[in-house]
Structures are given as structure tokens and as C-alpha cells.
Amino acid sequence: QGSDTISITRSDMERSQIAVEEGYAKPLDQIWGAFRSEYDGKVIGVDFLDSLSNARYRFRAISKSGRLETVTISAQTGAILRIVGC
């Protein structure tokens, strides 16, 4: 993956920015940096799932072995919550 450019819809980005402003999520760029140091696949898209008690970023990715995966990240801590393969 030569680039760290990721795709997120405008509405997901706007909702994530509101969550950051309200203090229940970290900015995507902070989450992204931590995630890239822990995950070695290629991210092809990002969703933001908002809930005051459980905000999450969901990365759609292709693992190093070529498997399509969904990686769910806590928007509050940046921790990987689960990885589900297809």
C-alpha cells in the first residue's frame, strides 16, 4: 500500500467530527496512525458507527494474505475490538 489515503463518506466524516467535538471519539487521523502500526493489510474504506456509549470506526480491508476483512476499532481508545473475515 503506497498511500495512506482512506475513503470515508461525507456523512460518516461529519458524524465522527461531531463525536470528537463532543468528546466521545478520537479524530480519525489519530485512530489511523495507531491502527497502521498494528495492522498490516490494505484499507479500502472506513465507516463511522456512532453511539454515545460505543462509537466505532469500521475499516474494510484486505489482509496481507488477500482475505477481505472488517476491522472494528473503538473510536474512544483506538483499540482493535474485532476482526471478521469474509
JSON list of C-alpha atoms in Angstrom, two decimals, residues 17-61:
[
{"chain": "A", "resi": 17, "resn": "GLN", "atom": "CA", "xyz": [-16.25, 15.17, 13.76]},
{"chain": "A", "resi": 18, "resn": "ILE", "atom": "CA", "xyz": [-19.30, 15.85, 15.93]},
{"chain": "A", "resi": 19, "resn": "ALA", "atom": "CA", "xyz": [-18.37, 12.88, 18.14]},
{"chain": "A", "resi": 20, "resn": "VAL", "atom": "CA", "xyz": [-14.83, 14.26, 18.50]},
{"chain": "A", "resi": 21, "resn": "GLU", "atom": "CA", "xyz": [-16.17, 17.73, 19.39]},
{"chain": "A", "resi": 22, "resn": "GLU", "atom": "CA", "xyz": [-18.50, 16.17, 21.97]},
{"chain": "A", "resi": 23, "resn": "GLY", "atom": "CA", "xyz": [-15.63, 14.20, 23.48]},
{"chain": "A", "resi": 24, "resn": "TYR", "atom": "CA", "xyz": [-16.70, 10.62, 22.86]},
{"chain": "A", "resi": 25, "resn": "ALA", "atom": "CA", "xyz": [-14.38, 9.81, 19.94]},
{"chain": "A", "resi": 26, "resn": "LYS", "atom": "CA", "xyz": [-10.82, 10.45, 18.83]},
{"chain": "A", "resi": 27, "resn": "PRO", "atom": "CA", "xyz": [-10.18, 12.01, 15.41]},
{"chain": "A", "resi": 28, "resn": "LEU", "atom": "CA", "xyz": [-9.79, 9.53, 12.56]},
{"chain": "A", "resi": 29, "resn": "ASP", "atom": "CA", "xyz": [-6.21, 10.65, 11.89]},
{"chain": "A", "resi": 30, "resn": "GLN", "atom": "CA", "xyz": [-5.22, 9.66, 15.45]},
{"chain": "A", "resi": 31, "resn": "ILE", "atom": "CA", "xyz": [-7.01, 6.31, 15.17]},
{"chain": "A", "resi": 32, "resn": "TRP", "atom": "CA", "xyz": [-5.48, 5.75, 11.71]},
{"chain": "A", "resi": 33, "resn": "GLY", "atom": "CA", "xyz": [-1.90, 6.21, 12.93]},
{"chain": "A", "resi": 34, "resn": "ALA", "atom": "CA", "xyz": [-2.29, 3.71, 15.77]},
{"chain": "A", "resi": 35, "resn": "PHE", "atom": "CA", "xyz": [-4.17, 1.26, 13.55]},
{"chain": "A", "resi": 36, "resn": "ARG", "atom": "CA", "xyz": [-1.49, 1.29, 10.83]},
{"chain": "A", "resi": 37, "resn": "SER", "atom": "CA", "xyz": [1.15, 0.33, 13.39]},
{"chain": "A", "resi": 38, "resn": "GLU", "atom": "CA", "xyz": [-0.91, -2.73, 14.40]},
{"chain": "A", "resi": 39, "resn": "TYR", "atom": "CA", "xyz": [-2.47, -3.88, 11.12]},
{"chain": "A", "resi": 40, "resn": "ASP", "atom": "CA", "xyz": [-0.53, -4.86, 8.03]},
{"chain": "A", "resi": 41, "resn": "GLY", "atom": "CA", "xyz": [-3.32, -5.05, 5.42]},
{"chain": "A", "resi": 42, "resn": "LYS", "atom": "CA", "xyz": [-4.63, -2.56, 2.86]},
{"chain": "A", "resi": 43, "resn": "VAL", "atom": "CA", "xyz": [-7.60, -0.47, 3.98]},
{"chain": "A", "resi": 44, "resn": "ILE", "atom": "CA", "xyz": [-10.17, 0.13, 1.25]},
{"chain": "A", "resi": 45, "resn": "GLY", "atom": "CA", "xyz": [-12.82, 2.03, 3.19]},
{"chain": "A", "resi": 46, "resn": "VAL", "atom": "CA", "xyz": [-13.92, 3.38, 6.55]},
{"chain": "A", "resi": 47, "resn": "ASP", "atom": "CA", "xyz": [-17.31, 3.75, 8.22]},
{"chain": "A", "resi": 48, "resn": "PHE", "atom": "CA", "xyz": [-18.14, 5.58, 11.44]},
{"chain": "A", "resi": 49, "resn": "LEU", "atom": "CA", "xyz": [-20.73, 3.97, 13.70]},
{"chain": "A", "resi": 50, "resn": "ASP", "atom": "CA", "xyz": [-21.87, 6.46, 16.31]},
{"chain": "A", "resi": 51, "resn": "SER", "atom": "CA", "xyz": [-23.32, 5.83, 19.68]},
{"chain": "A", "resi": 52, "resn": "LEU", "atom": "CA", "xyz": [-22.51, 7.84, 22.79]},
{"chain": "A", "resi": 53, "resn": "SER", "atom": "CA", "xyz": [-21.54, 4.73, 24.70]},
{"chain": "A", "resi": 54, "resn": "ASN", "atom": "CA", "xyz": [-19.93, 2.76, 21.87]},
{"chain": "A", "resi": 55, "resn": "ALA", "atom": "CA", "xyz": [-18.64, 4.86, 18.96]},
{"chain": "A", "resi": 56, "resn": "ARG", "atom": "CA", "xyz": [-16.62, 2.79, 16.47]},
{"chain": "A", "resi": 57, "resn": "TYR", "atom": "CA", "xyz": [-14.68, 3.11, 13.27]},
{"chain": "A", "resi": 58, "resn": "ARG", "atom": "CA", "xyz": [-15.05, 0.14, 10.93]},
{"chain": "A", "resi": 59, "resn": "PHE", "atom": "CA", "xyz": [-12.26, -0.42, 8.41]},
{"chain": "A", "resi": 60, "resn": "ARG", "atom": "CA", "xyz": [-12.85, -2.58, 5.36]},
{"chain": "A", "resi": 61, "resn": "ALA", "atom": "CA", "xyz": [-9.51, -4.07, 4.47]}
]
